[in-house]
RNA sequence: GCCCGGGUGGCGAAAUGGCAGACGCAACGGACUUAAAAUCCGUUACCCGCAAGGGUGUGAGGGUUCGAGUCCCUCCCCGGGCACCA
């Protein structure tokens, strides 16, 4: 054994051993304790920094801990390999996206291995491989079959650089989530998935995800955005055309003083005919259609509109209200028409004030009666209904159901629910993605490629030099085909699938990754899934995680699996930031900020175990953390201490093999260490179950190490002392193995065990070891600490009280005071309550 | 505006309603050394005091309790999500 901690030799040695012995290969057959631990697979962008590493290190600690607990753990890794950067590299540097991607995969795989992460590499997959995307295309066909994949001509989010974007990829300020450029609306025919059909299920089932962070559930809830209310059938008085509205406030129906239409509303066209106001209306509508979505939906944008000359009839009271077209009504939500109630809606109020439209109070404030003429803003609180026909005098909240029922009975309305979520735009005008398995036939229309013809291969020989757009659309060999239905010449769809589609089902594929006859085997996924623990970044809260839930629900409804949610428990780790040397500000690690820490260099200098230990010790794993170069040294120092301790006492430890700690024979020092050991096992086990508190688990190992150094053990020490010492070191090595596995393996060998420590069971708590004869309690007077006292633990609370009250120091404290009460908390404290 | 998190030493942070600051980083003092590195020992919330000791202290203010960083109410600040969504 080397005196110096030789991480540089032991780490490659054990990594080779793990690989050669295949210790992380998983037999996926039925086993009594299975555990599927999944870390979000990365986009192969190049090399990783220590911030990326946190994700994998956490997953590895969980995997190794569960293995020690006797679980058969499935821990796979792969590559989310389709995407834009590869194509940009092709354009800028002339490297083929495939070549660029696979070379990055090689780099990153080497890095993961140098961290010693436990993966079953036999299950490695890359979404850009035909054996994988064949099944991504199959997933598309399942949705298509169920009418959930459709094309429509629609204004889409367009970024000049990234082409089309899903709503989820557009920042709230109207910039592209990926590149930060301005997103504009563009009218294009695109493919969508009908995620709106699953809005209710996706929202309701969030309640099942009690092992997900509240934050992620809240974010998905916000994104889906359910509103319940009523659909009310207004009609245009002059033409009798129906003009339904959606409202969450049917209680204000008698306060409607105008109707507001979106500029894109289909009725607008018909309103222009023979209309003397047509020119003005047209100008307004045309202008609004040019305005970007971000600008349109900015609250600061002035509310503007134009009167149509028409009126709508309110079905509740037959009253007529003027029909306007306005910029603040969105076509995508509800019916694109809003019943405007200026008295009780702030937006309608502002509009009414601008255009001098009437304001009619129908919900009276019981505390401070409203008068329409002097109102400064809309009254949106609850109150008593007035001017509302049969509902006068009722509380508006309580009357709500009756109001809608009234419309239902009268045949002019119904209860409805609306969602904010929009259908999911999945097509991209890009090369480096999975082709959409559709053939456009001039006779048969859009025909799905038969499953037996999958995959639709992405051709390698494309021209990236072409000016703009999708190189696939210039590739004649790819485009020209025949219709699977009628056999006539037809053209392939040249759009590719957004990378999100590839990553929203990959967790299913890991169970049978090499089976080329099915996407996944039902019996196997039913056994291994849902994923027991999913680990990844918060940035996927409403993208990947929502898409995955949606796709899985569809696959469930298609009968291909029996579970309804893909991920049982979710853990979102915080980002690692570092202060910039330029401006002293804290930033997420990135090349552009120049605050990237390379794991490769650190591993060379300190070893992978140090980097792992520091990464886990840096703070609570769910919170962002600041990387501190100097503190890394501390983790290395700690590992060196453990190493040295074993080195210095190695002969003694080997000689103590076979000795068993016997509580009855222990002297105080070893008894104390033995207790500390078992306290530590309890604490660390607690910290690794449920919430992942690696930082406090590691702190506890440090405390145990500190306690260990207090025990003087020599060749002539007693057997009980040697036995405790050996058991402590052995347990310590197992306890640290999920965090620093290489040194743990090496020390395990030095203790005389055959490899591998992965077969060693997690230590068990000996309850008897936790017992104490004496305990120090605190003596408080009115909650303030006044002293301490060591007392036997066998005393009853009454005896403790008697003992404490008999002390001279306590009597002195009570001098001049009247005793009111004594509170005894066994093993903790005695609080004496007294007043003057 | 609505929703979800946070606010504790010089720094990262700990604390089932029961000793605030465990564990670590940094700093300072000392030992070892010709010296340095490494290692080891000690000090380190703040205020008053030579000391013994006393007082204050977990964003602010109230409350519940024998006892509050922790529970309740009101508010301030920071981060994140949603938002002209009818």
PDB file of N, CA and C (backbone and C1' of nucleotides) in Angstrom, chain A residues 222 227 247-248 296-297 299 301 303 328 330 333 338 347 420 422 618 620 637 695 702-703 785 788 821 825 828 831, chain B residues 3-5 12-14 16 18-20 22-26 38-40 56 66-67 80-86:
ATOM      1  N   UNK A 222     -49.399  25.960 -14.422  1.00  0.00           N
ATOM      2  CA  UNK A 222     -49.504  27.298 -15.018  1.00  0.00           C
ATOM      3  C   UNK A 222     -49.535  27.218 -16.529  1.00  0.00           C
ATOM      4  N   UNK A 227     -59.169  27.149 -17.142  1.00  0.00           N
ATOM      5  CA  UNK A 227     -60.180  28.105 -16.675  1.00  0.00           C
ATOM      6  C   UNK A 227     -61.541  27.459 -16.874  1.00  0.00           C
ATOM      7  N   UNK A 247     -66.535  32.770 -21.212  1.00  0.00           N
ATOM      8  CA  UNK A 247     -66.303  33.676 -20.084  1.00  0.00           C
ATOM      9  C   UNK A 247     -66.165  32.896 -18.786  1.00  0.00           C
ATOM     10  N   UNK A 248     -65.303  33.403 -17.910  1.00  0.00           N
ATOM     11  CA  UNK A 248     -65.203  32.811 -16.573  1.00  0.00           C
ATOM     12  C   UNK A 248     -66.089  33.600 -15.610  1.00  0.00           C
ATOM     13  N   UNK A 296     -48.272  42.186 -29.305  1.00  0.00           N
ATOM     14  CA  UNK A 296     -49.726  42.132 -29.156  1.00  0.00           C
ATOM     15  C   UNK A 296     -50.133  41.811 -27.722  1.00  0.00           C
ATOM     16  N   UNK A 297     -49.389  40.840 -27.132  1.00  0.00           N
ATOM     17  CA  UNK A 297     -49.796  40.362 -25.812  1.00  0.00           C
ATOM     18  C   UNK A 297     -49.084  41.080 -24.676  1.00  0.00           C
ATOM     19  N   UNK A 299     -48.847  43.689 -21.983  1.00  0.00           N
ATOM     20  CA  UNK A 299     -49.882  44.442 -21.262  1.00  0.00           C
ATOM     21  C   UNK A 299     -49.752  45.955 -21.446  1.00  0.00           C
ATOM     22  N   UNK A 301     -49.090  47.461 -24.155  1.00  0.00           N
ATOM     23  CA  UNK A 301     -49.610  47.908 -25.442  1.00  0.00           C
ATOM     24  C   UNK A 301     -50.984  48.568 -25.254  1.00  0.00           C
ATOM     25  N   UNK A 303     -54.717  49.673 -25.645  1.00  0.00           N
ATOM     26  CA  UNK A 303     -55.881  48.954 -26.162  1.00  0.00           C
ATOM     27  C   UNK A 303     -56.531  49.803 -27.240  1.00  0.00           C
ATOM     28  N   UNK A 328     -56.785  43.585 -28.201  1.00  0.00           N
ATOM     29  CA  UNK A 328     -56.458  42.852 -26.973  1.00  0.00           C
ATOM     30  C   UNK A 328     -57.155  41.505 -26.853  1.00  0.00           C
ATOM     31  N   UNK A 330     -57.436  37.680 -28.226  1.00  0.00           N
ATOM     32  CA  UNK A 330     -56.607  36.713 -28.938  1.00  0.00           C
ATOM     33  C   UNK A 330     -57.481  35.658 -29.603  1.00  0.00           C
ATOM     34  N   UNK A 333     -57.457  31.869 -28.083  1.00  0.00           N
ATOM     35  CA  UNK A 333     -58.030  31.477 -26.800  1.00  0.00           C
ATOM     36  C   UNK A 333     -59.532  31.625 -26.814  1.00  0.00           C
ATOM     37  N   UNK A 338     -64.971  38.256 -27.045  1.00  0.00           N
ATOM     38  CA  UNK A 338     -65.096  38.486 -25.606  1.00  0.00           C
ATOM     39  C   UNK A 338     -66.318  39.360 -25.335  1.00  0.00           C
ATOM     40  N   UNK A 347     -59.425  45.290 -18.379  1.00  0.00           N
ATOM     41  CA  UNK A 347     -59.106  45.536 -19.791  1.00  0.00           C
ATOM     42  C   UNK A 347     -60.294  46.194 -20.500  1.00  0.00           C
ATOM     43  N   UNK A 420     -55.066  27.024 -21.532  1.00  0.00           N
ATOM     44  CA  UNK A 420     -54.159  27.974 -22.160  1.00  0.00           C
ATOM     45  C   UNK A 420     -53.182  27.266 -23.102  1.00  0.00           C
ATOM     46  N   UNK A 422     -51.426  25.283 -25.969  1.00  0.00           N
ATOM     47  CA  UNK A 422     -51.726  25.232 -27.409  1.00  0.00           C
ATOM     48  C   UNK A 422     -51.188  23.943 -27.978  1.00  0.00           C
ATOM     49  N   UNK A 618     -21.078  20.462  -1.950  1.00  0.00           N
ATOM     50  CA  UNK A 618     -21.118  21.912  -2.197  1.00  0.00           C
ATOM     51  C   UNK A 618     -22.350  22.592  -1.588  1.00  0.00           C
ATOM     52  N   UNK A 620     -27.053  21.918  -0.766  1.00  0.00           N
ATOM     53  CA  UNK A 620     -28.215  21.093  -1.067  1.00  0.00           C
ATOM     54  C   UNK A 620     -28.321  20.919  -2.581  1.00  0.00           C
ATOM     55  N   UNK A 637      -8.301  16.751   0.725  1.00  0.00           N
ATOM     56  CA  UNK A 637      -7.652  16.628   2.024  1.00  0.00           C
ATOM     57  C   UNK A 637      -8.364  15.568   2.872  1.00  0.00           C
ATOM     58  N   UNK A 695     -25.058  16.485   0.964  1.00  0.00           N
ATOM     59  CA  UNK A 695     -24.171  17.394   1.700  1.00  0.00           C
ATOM     60  C   UNK A 695     -24.122  17.044   3.181  1.00  0.00           C
ATOM     61  N   UNK A 702     -17.624  12.965   7.667  1.00  0.00           N
ATOM     62  CA  UNK A 702     -16.497  13.757   8.178  1.00  0.00           C
ATOM     63  C   UNK A 702     -16.493  13.746   9.702  1.00  0.00           C
ATOM     64  N   UNK A 703     -17.681  13.873  10.287  1.00  0.00           N
ATOM     65  CA  UNK A 703     -17.766  13.824  11.755  1.00  0.00           C
ATOM     66  C   UNK A 703     -17.281  12.482  12.267  1.00  0.00           C
ATOM     67  N   UNK A 785     -30.865  29.680  28.652  1.00  0.00           N
ATOM     68  CA  UNK A 785     -29.954  28.673  29.190  1.00  0.00           C
ATOM     69  C   UNK A 785     -29.170  29.244  30.373  1.00  0.00           C
ATOM     70  N   UNK A 788     -25.777  23.516  32.645  1.00  0.00           N
ATOM     71  CA  UNK A 788     -25.840  22.162  32.096  1.00  0.00           C
ATOM     72  C   UNK A 788     -25.607  21.163  33.193  1.00  0.00           C
ATOM     73  N   UNK A 821     -43.755  26.450  37.171  1.00  0.00           N
ATOM     74  CA  UNK A 821     -43.888  25.229  36.391  1.00  0.00           C
ATOM     75  C   UNK A 821     -42.487  24.723  36.043  1.00  0.00           C
ATOM     76  N   UNK A 825     -37.963  17.834  29.250  1.00  0.00           N
ATOM     77  CA  UNK A 825     -37.918  17.135  27.958  1.00  0.00           C
ATOM     78  C   UNK A 825     -36.816  16.089  28.088  1.00  0.00           C
ATOM     79  N   UNK A 828     -33.050  16.028  26.847  1.00  0.00           N
ATOM     80  CA  UNK A 828     -32.756  17.304  26.190  1.00  0.00           C
ATOM     81  C   UNK A 828     -32.570  18.434  27.191  1.00  0.00           C
ATOM     82  N   UNK A 831     -36.769  23.058  31.629  1.00  0.00           N
ATOM     83  CA  UNK A 831     -37.067  24.497  31.603  1.00  0.00           C
ATOM     84  C   UNK A 831     -37.863  24.864  32.852  1.00  0.00           C
TER      85      UNK A 831
ATOM     86  P     C B   3     -51.789  33.277  -5.410  1.00  0.00           P
ATOM     87  O5'   C B   3     -50.854  32.172  -6.065  1.00  0.00           O
ATOM     88  C5'   C B   3     -51.411  30.967  -6.582  1.00  0.00           C
ATOM     89  C4'   C B   3     -50.334  30.184  -7.285  1.00  0.00           C
ATOM     90  C3'   C B   3     -49.107  29.878  -6.452  1.00  0.00           C
ATOM     91  O3'   C B   3     -49.302  28.794  -5.575  1.00  0.00           O
ATOM     92  C1'   C B   3     -48.413  30.663  -8.564  1.00  0.00           C
ATOM     93  P     C B   4     -48.451  28.710  -4.211  1.00  0.00           P
ATOM     94  O5'   C B   4     -47.017  28.278  -4.725  1.00  0.00           O
ATOM     95  C5'   C B   4     -46.799  26.976  -5.248  1.00  0.00           C
ATOM     96  C4'   C B   4     -45.361  26.868  -5.695  1.00  0.00           C
ATOM     97  C3'   C B   4     -44.330  27.123  -4.611  1.00  0.00           C
ATOM     98  O3'   C B   4     -44.179  26.010  -3.763  1.00  0.00           O
ATOM     99  C1'   C B   4     -43.694  28.271  -6.564  1.00  0.00           C
ATOM    100  P     G B   5     -43.786  26.220  -2.215  1.00  0.00           P
ATOM    101  O5'   G B   5     -42.210  26.172  -2.293  1.00  0.00           O
ATOM    102  C5'   G B   5     -41.504  27.356  -2.158  1.00  0.00           C
ATOM    103  C4'   G B   5     -40.150  27.166  -2.762  1.00  0.00           C
ATOM    104  C3'   G B   5     -39.062  27.714  -1.838  1.00  0.00           C
ATOM    105  O3'   G B   5     -38.456  26.646  -1.153  1.00  0.00           O
ATOM    106  C1'   G B   5     -39.088  28.945  -3.856  1.00  0.00           C
ATOM    107  P     G B  12     -22.550  32.576   1.089  1.00  0.00           P
ATOM    108  O5'   G B  12     -22.202  31.030   0.939  1.00  0.00           O
ATOM    109  C5'   G B  12     -21.780  30.524  -0.322  1.00  0.00           C
ATOM    110  C4'   G B  12     -21.613  29.032  -0.243  1.00  0.00           C
ATOM    111  C3'   G B  12     -22.785  28.277   0.363  1.00  0.00           C
ATOM    112  O3'   G B  12     -23.848  28.146  -0.559  1.00  0.00           O
ATOM    113  C1'   G B  12     -20.770  27.432   1.247  1.00  0.00           C
ATOM    114  P     A B  13     -25.350  28.110  -0.063  1.00  0.00           P
ATOM    115  O5'   A B  13     -25.282  26.779   0.787  1.00  0.00           O
ATOM    116  C5'   A B  13     -26.029  26.596   1.966  1.00  0.00           C
ATOM    117  C4'   A B  13     -25.276  25.622   2.800  1.00  0.00           C
ATOM    118  C3'   A B  13     -26.102  24.976   3.887  1.00  0.00           C
ATOM    119  O3'   A B  13     -26.655  23.791   3.366  1.00  0.00           O
ATOM    120  C1'   A B  13     -24.124  25.908   4.804  1.00  0.00           C
ATOM    121  P     A B  14     -28.036  23.233   3.922  1.00  0.00           P
ATOM    122  O5'   A B  14     -27.548  22.405   5.178  1.00  0.00           O
ATOM    123  C5'   A B  14     -27.601  22.948   6.387  1.00  0.00           C
ATOM    124  C4'   A B  14     -27.117  21.973   7.396  1.00  0.00           C
ATOM    125  C3'   A B  14     -28.227  21.604   8.362  1.00  0.00           C
ATOM    126  O3'   A B  14     -28.725  20.349   7.995  1.00  0.00           O
ATOM    127  C1'   A B  14     -26.476  22.715   9.503  1.00  0.00           C
ATOM    128  P     U B  16     -34.180  19.313  11.941  1.00  0.00           P
ATOM    129  O5'   U B  16     -35.653  19.337  12.534  1.00  0.00           O
ATOM    130  C5'   U B  16     -36.009  18.382  13.514  1.00  0.00           C
ATOM    131  C4'   U B  16     -37.178  17.579  13.032  1.00  0.00           C
ATOM    132  C3'   U B  16     -38.493  18.023  13.655  1.00  0.00           C
ATOM    133  O3'   U B  16     -39.092  19.066  12.892  1.00  0.00           O
ATOM    134  C1'   U B  16     -38.207  15.726  14.031  1.00  0.00           C
ATOM    135  P     G B  18     -37.296  21.050  17.949  1.00  0.00           P
ATOM    136  O5'   G B  18     -36.681  21.576  19.314  1.00  0.00           O
ATOM    137  C5'   G B  18     -36.201  22.912  19.393  1.00  0.00           C
ATOM    138  C4'   G B  18     -35.414  23.071  20.669  1.00  0.00           C
ATOM    139  C3'   G B  18     -34.448  21.928  20.939  1.00  0.00           C
ATOM    140  O3'   G B  18     -33.340  22.461  21.623  1.00  0.00           O
ATOM    141  C1'   G B  18     -36.078  22.017  22.657  1.00  0.00           C
ATOM    142  P     C B  19     -32.092  22.946  20.790  1.00  0.00           P
ATOM    143  O5'   C B  19     -31.190  23.316  22.031  1.00  0.00           O
ATOM    144  C5'   C B  19     -31.568  24.356  22.920  1.00  0.00           C
ATOM    145  C4'   C B  19     -30.311  25.072  23.345  1.00  0.00           C
ATOM    146  C3'   C B  19     -29.435  25.527  22.178  1.00  0.00           C
ATOM    147  O3'   C B  19     -28.780  26.738  22.545  1.00  0.00           O
ATOM    148  C1'   C B  19     -28.252  23.988  23.482  1.00  0.00           C
ATOM    149  P     A B  20     -29.447  28.065  22.202  1.00  0.00           P
ATOM    150  O5'   A B  20     -29.358  28.094  20.620  1.00  0.00           O
ATOM    151  C5'   A B  20     -28.093  28.267  20.032  1.00  0.00           C
ATOM    152  C4'   A B  20     -28.123  27.612  18.663  1.00  0.00           C
ATOM    153  C3'   A B  20     -26.791  27.653  17.944  1.00  0.00           C
ATOM    154  O3'   A B  20     -26.083  26.469  18.252  1.00  0.00           O
ATOM    155  C1'   A B  20     -28.487  28.533  16.542  1.00  0.00           C
ATOM    156  P     A B  22     -20.471  25.140  13.948  1.00  0.00           P
ATOM    157  O5'   A B  22     -20.357  23.547  14.019  1.00  0.00           O
ATOM    158  C5'   A B  22     -20.912  22.823  15.113  1.00  0.00           C
ATOM    159  C4'   A B  22     -21.487  21.522  14.630  1.00  0.00           C
ATOM    160  C3'   A B  22     -20.652  20.772  13.590  1.00  0.00           C
ATOM    161  O3'   A B  22     -19.636  20.016  14.196  1.00  0.00           O
ATOM    162  C1'   A B  22     -22.892  20.848  12.881  1.00  0.00           C
ATOM    163  P     C B  23     -18.142  20.104  13.699  1.00  0.00           P
ATOM    164  O5'   C B  23     -18.253  19.776  12.142  1.00  0.00           O
ATOM    165  C5'   C B  23     -18.474  18.451  11.677  1.00  0.00           C
ATOM    166  C4'   C B  23     -18.602  18.454  10.171  1.00  0.00           C
ATOM    167  C3'   C B  23     -17.505  19.243   9.446  1.00  0.00           C
ATOM    168  O3'   C B  23     -16.334  18.477   9.298  1.00  0.00           O
ATOM    169  C1'   C B  23     -19.594  19.880   8.585  1.00  0.00           C
ATOM    170  P     G B  24     -14.926  19.210   9.367  1.00  0.00           P
ATOM    171  O5'   G B  24     -14.933  20.156   8.080  1.00  0.00           O
ATOM    172  C5'   G B  24     -14.669  19.603   6.805  1.00  0.00           C
ATOM    173  C4'   G B  24     -15.039  20.578   5.721  1.00  0.00           C
ATOM    174  C3'   G B  24     -14.147  21.791   5.526  1.00  0.00           C
ATOM    175  O3'   G B  24     -12.938  21.451   4.882  1.00  0.00           O
ATOM    176  C1'   G B  24     -16.403  22.427   5.330  1.00  0.00           C
ATOM    177  P     C B  25     -11.658  22.355   5.022  1.00  0.00           P
ATOM    178  O5'   C B  25     -12.060  23.684   4.235  1.00  0.00           O
ATOM    179  C5'   C B  25     -12.118  23.684   2.818  1.00  0.00           C
ATOM    180  C4'   C B  25     -12.534  25.047   2.328  1.00  0.00           C
ATOM    181  C3'   C B  25     -11.613  26.185   2.720  1.00  0.00           C
ATOM    182  O3'   C B  25     -10.473  26.251   1.900  1.00  0.00           O
ATOM    183  C1'   C B  25     -13.840  26.833   3.083  1.00  0.00           C
ATOM    184  P     A B  26      -9.085  26.689   2.525  1.00  0.00           P
ATOM    185  O5'   A B  26      -9.345  28.231   2.843  1.00  0.00           O
ATOM    186  C5'   A B  26      -9.524  29.171   1.792  1.00  0.00           C
ATOM    187  C4'   A B  26      -9.938  30.510   2.368  1.00  0.00           C
ATOM    188  C3'   A B  26      -8.975  31.089   3.408  1.00  0.00           C
ATOM    189  O3'   A B  26      -7.921  31.788   2.801  1.00  0.00           O
ATOM    190  C1'   A B  26     -11.176  31.190   4.241  1.00  0.00           C
ATOM    191  P     A B  38       0.294  23.167   1.678  1.00  0.00           P
ATOM    192  O5'   A B  38       0.453  21.669   2.189  1.00  0.00           O
ATOM    193  C5'   A B  38       0.252  20.580   1.288  1.00  0.00           C
ATOM    194  C4'   A B  38       0.701  19.294   1.941  1.00  0.00           C
ATOM    195  C3'   A B  38       0.039  18.995   3.286  1.00  0.00           C
ATOM    196  O3'   A B  38      -1.238  18.413   3.129  1.00  0.00           O
ATOM    197  C1'   A B  38       2.359  18.707   3.476  1.00  0.00           C
ATOM    198  P     U B  39      -2.402  18.809   4.198  1.00  0.00           P
ATOM    199  O5'   U B  39      -1.865  18.195   5.565  1.00  0.00           O
ATOM    200  C5'   U B  39      -1.717  16.783   5.712  1.00  0.00           C
ATOM    201  C4'   U B  39      -0.998  16.483   6.993  1.00  0.00           C
ATOM    202  C3'   U B  39      -1.656  17.031   8.246  1.00  0.00           C
ATOM    203  O3'   U B  39      -2.722  16.201   8.675  1.00  0.00           O
ATOM    204  C1'   U B  39       0.654  17.513   8.313  1.00  0.00           C
ATOM    205  P     C B  40      -3.986  16.819   9.407  1.00  0.00           P
ATOM    206  O5'   C B  40      -3.411  17.102  10.867  1.00  0.00           O
ATOM    207  C5'   C B  40      -2.990  16.019  11.681  1.00  0.00           C
ATOM    208  C4'   C B  40      -2.254  16.554  12.888  1.00  0.00           C
ATOM    209  C3'   C B  40      -3.040  17.565  13.713  1.00  0.00           C
ATOM    210  O3'   C B  40      -3.948  16.926  14.586  1.00  0.00           O
ATOM    211  C1'   C B  40      -0.854  18.385  13.351  1.00  0.00           C
ATOM    212  P     U B  56     -30.615  40.077  26.058  1.00  0.00           P
ATOM    213  O5'   U B  56     -30.092  40.351  24.577  1.00  0.00           O
ATOM    214  C5'   U B  56     -30.257  41.640  23.981  1.00  0.00           C
ATOM    215  C4'   U B  56     -29.537  41.699  22.657  1.00  0.00           C
ATOM    216  C3'   U B  56     -29.992  40.702  21.605  1.00  0.00           C
ATOM    217  O3'   U B  56     -31.198  41.091  20.978  1.00  0.00           O
ATOM    218  C1'   U B  56     -27.639  40.771  21.633  1.00  0.00           C
ATOM    219  P     C B  66     -47.762  27.905  27.769  1.00  0.00           P
ATOM    220  O5'   C B  66     -46.215  28.118  28.100  1.00  0.00           O
ATOM    221  C5'   C B  66     -45.824  28.835  29.267  1.00  0.00           C
ATOM    222  C4'   C B  66     -44.338  28.655  29.474  1.00  0.00           C
ATOM    223  C3'   C B  66     -43.489  28.896  28.235  1.00  0.00           C
ATOM    224  O3'   C B  66     -43.217  30.272  28.081  1.00  0.00           O
ATOM    225  C1'   C B  66     -42.844  26.856  29.231  1.00  0.00           C
ATOM    226  P     G B  67     -43.285  30.921  26.660  1.00  0.00           P
ATOM    227  O5'   G B  67     -42.091  30.192  25.902  1.00  0.00           O
ATOM    228  C5'   G B  67     -40.740  30.510  26.260  1.00  0.00           C
ATOM    229  C4'   G B  67     -39.793  29.612  25.536  1.00  0.00           C
ATOM    230  C3'   G B  67     -39.903  29.623  24.013  1.00  0.00           C
ATOM    231  O3'   G B  67     -39.205  30.720  23.469  1.00  0.00           O
ATOM    232  C1'   G B  67     -39.774  27.392  24.780  1.00  0.00           C
ATOM    233  P     G B  80     -34.430  35.216 -12.116  1.00  0.00           P
ATOM    234  O5'   G B  80     -35.463  34.017 -12.110  1.00  0.00           O
ATOM    235  C5'   G B  80     -35.006  32.687 -12.358  1.00  0.00           C
ATOM    236  C4'   G B  80     -36.123  31.706 -12.117  1.00  0.00           C
ATOM    237  C3'   G B  80     -37.367  31.876 -12.984  1.00  0.00           C
ATOM    238  O3'   G B  80     -37.169  31.403 -14.300  1.00  0.00           O
ATOM    239  C1'   G B  80     -38.028  31.461 -10.777  1.00  0.00           C
ATOM    240  P     G B  81     -38.002  32.046 -15.505  1.00  0.00           P
ATOM    241  O5'   G B  81     -39.445  31.410 -15.280  1.00  0.00           O
ATOM    242  C5'   G B  81     -39.653  30.028 -15.532  1.00  0.00           C
ATOM    243  C4'   G B  81     -41.044  29.657 -15.128  1.00  0.00           C
ATOM    244  C3'   G B  81     -42.159  30.374 -15.866  1.00  0.00           C
ATOM    245  O3'   G B  81     -42.372  29.825 -17.145  1.00  0.00           O
ATOM    246  C1'   G B  81     -42.639  30.364 -13.570  1.00  0.00           C
ATOM    247  P     C B  82     -42.798  30.785 -18.340  1.00  0.00           P
ATOM    248  O5'   C B  82     -44.297  31.133 -17.951  1.00  0.00           O
ATOM    249  C5'   C B  82     -45.304  30.121 -17.969  1.00  0.00           C
ATOM    250  C4'   C B  82     -46.594  30.679 -17.448  1.00  0.00           C
ATOM    251  C3'   C B  82     -47.101  31.933 -18.145  1.00  0.00           C
ATOM    252  O3'   C B  82     -47.670  31.673 -19.411  1.00  0.00           O
ATOM    253  C1'   C B  82     -47.322  32.211 -15.830  1.00  0.00           C
ATOM    254  P     A B  83     -47.404  32.759 -20.548  1.00  0.00           P
ATOM    255  O5'   A B  83     -48.301  33.968 -20.048  1.00  0.00           O
ATOM    256  C5'   A B  83     -49.713  33.813 -19.978  1.00  0.00           C
ATOM    257  C4'   A B  83     -50.288  34.999 -19.256  1.00  0.00           C
ATOM    258  C3'   A B  83     -50.031  36.352 -19.901  1.00  0.00           C
ATOM    259  O3'   A B  83     -50.805  36.528 -21.063  1.00  0.00           O
ATOM    260  C1'   A B  83     -49.794  36.526 -17.568  1.00  0.00           C
ATOM    261  P     C B  84     -50.455  37.673 -22.021  1.00  0.00           P
ATOM    262  O5'   C B  84     -51.711  38.591 -21.679  1.00  0.00           O
ATOM    263  C5'   C B  84     -51.613  39.934 -21.277  1.00  0.00           C
ATOM    264  C4'   C B  84     -53.020  40.344 -20.889  1.00  0.00           C
ATOM    265  C3'   C B  84     -54.138  39.524 -21.546  1.00  0.00           C
ATOM    266  O3'   C B  84     -55.295  39.527 -20.718  1.00  0.00           O
ATOM    267  C1'   C B  84     -54.265  41.737 -22.268  1.00  0.00           C
ATOM    268  P     C B  85     -55.457  38.480 -19.522  1.00  0.00           P
ATOM    269  O5'   C B  85     -55.896  37.163 -20.303  1.00  0.00           O
ATOM    270  C5'   C B  85     -57.250  36.958 -20.680  1.00  0.00           C
ATOM    271  C4'   C B  85     -57.539  35.476 -20.780  1.00  0.00           C
ATOM    272  C3'   C B  85     -57.098  34.656 -19.576  1.00  0.00           C
ATOM    273  O3'   C B  85     -57.999  33.595 -19.402  1.00  0.00           O
ATOM    274  C1'   C B  85     -55.962  33.893 -21.489  1.00  0.00           C
ATOM    275  P     A B  86     -58.862  33.635 -18.030  1.00  0.00           P
ATOM    276  O5'   A B  86     -59.980  34.723 -18.328  1.00  0.00           O
ATOM    277  C5'   A B  86     -61.170  34.363 -18.927  1.00  0.00           C
ATOM    278  C4'   A B  86     -61.892  35.599 -19.363  1.00  0.00           C
ATOM    279  C3'   A B  86     -63.132  35.310 -20.208  1.00  0.00           C
ATOM    280  O3'   A B  86     -64.249  35.079 -19.401  1.00  0.00           O
ATOM    281  C1'   A B  86     -61.795  36.883 -21.320  1.00  0.00           C
TER     282        A B  86
END
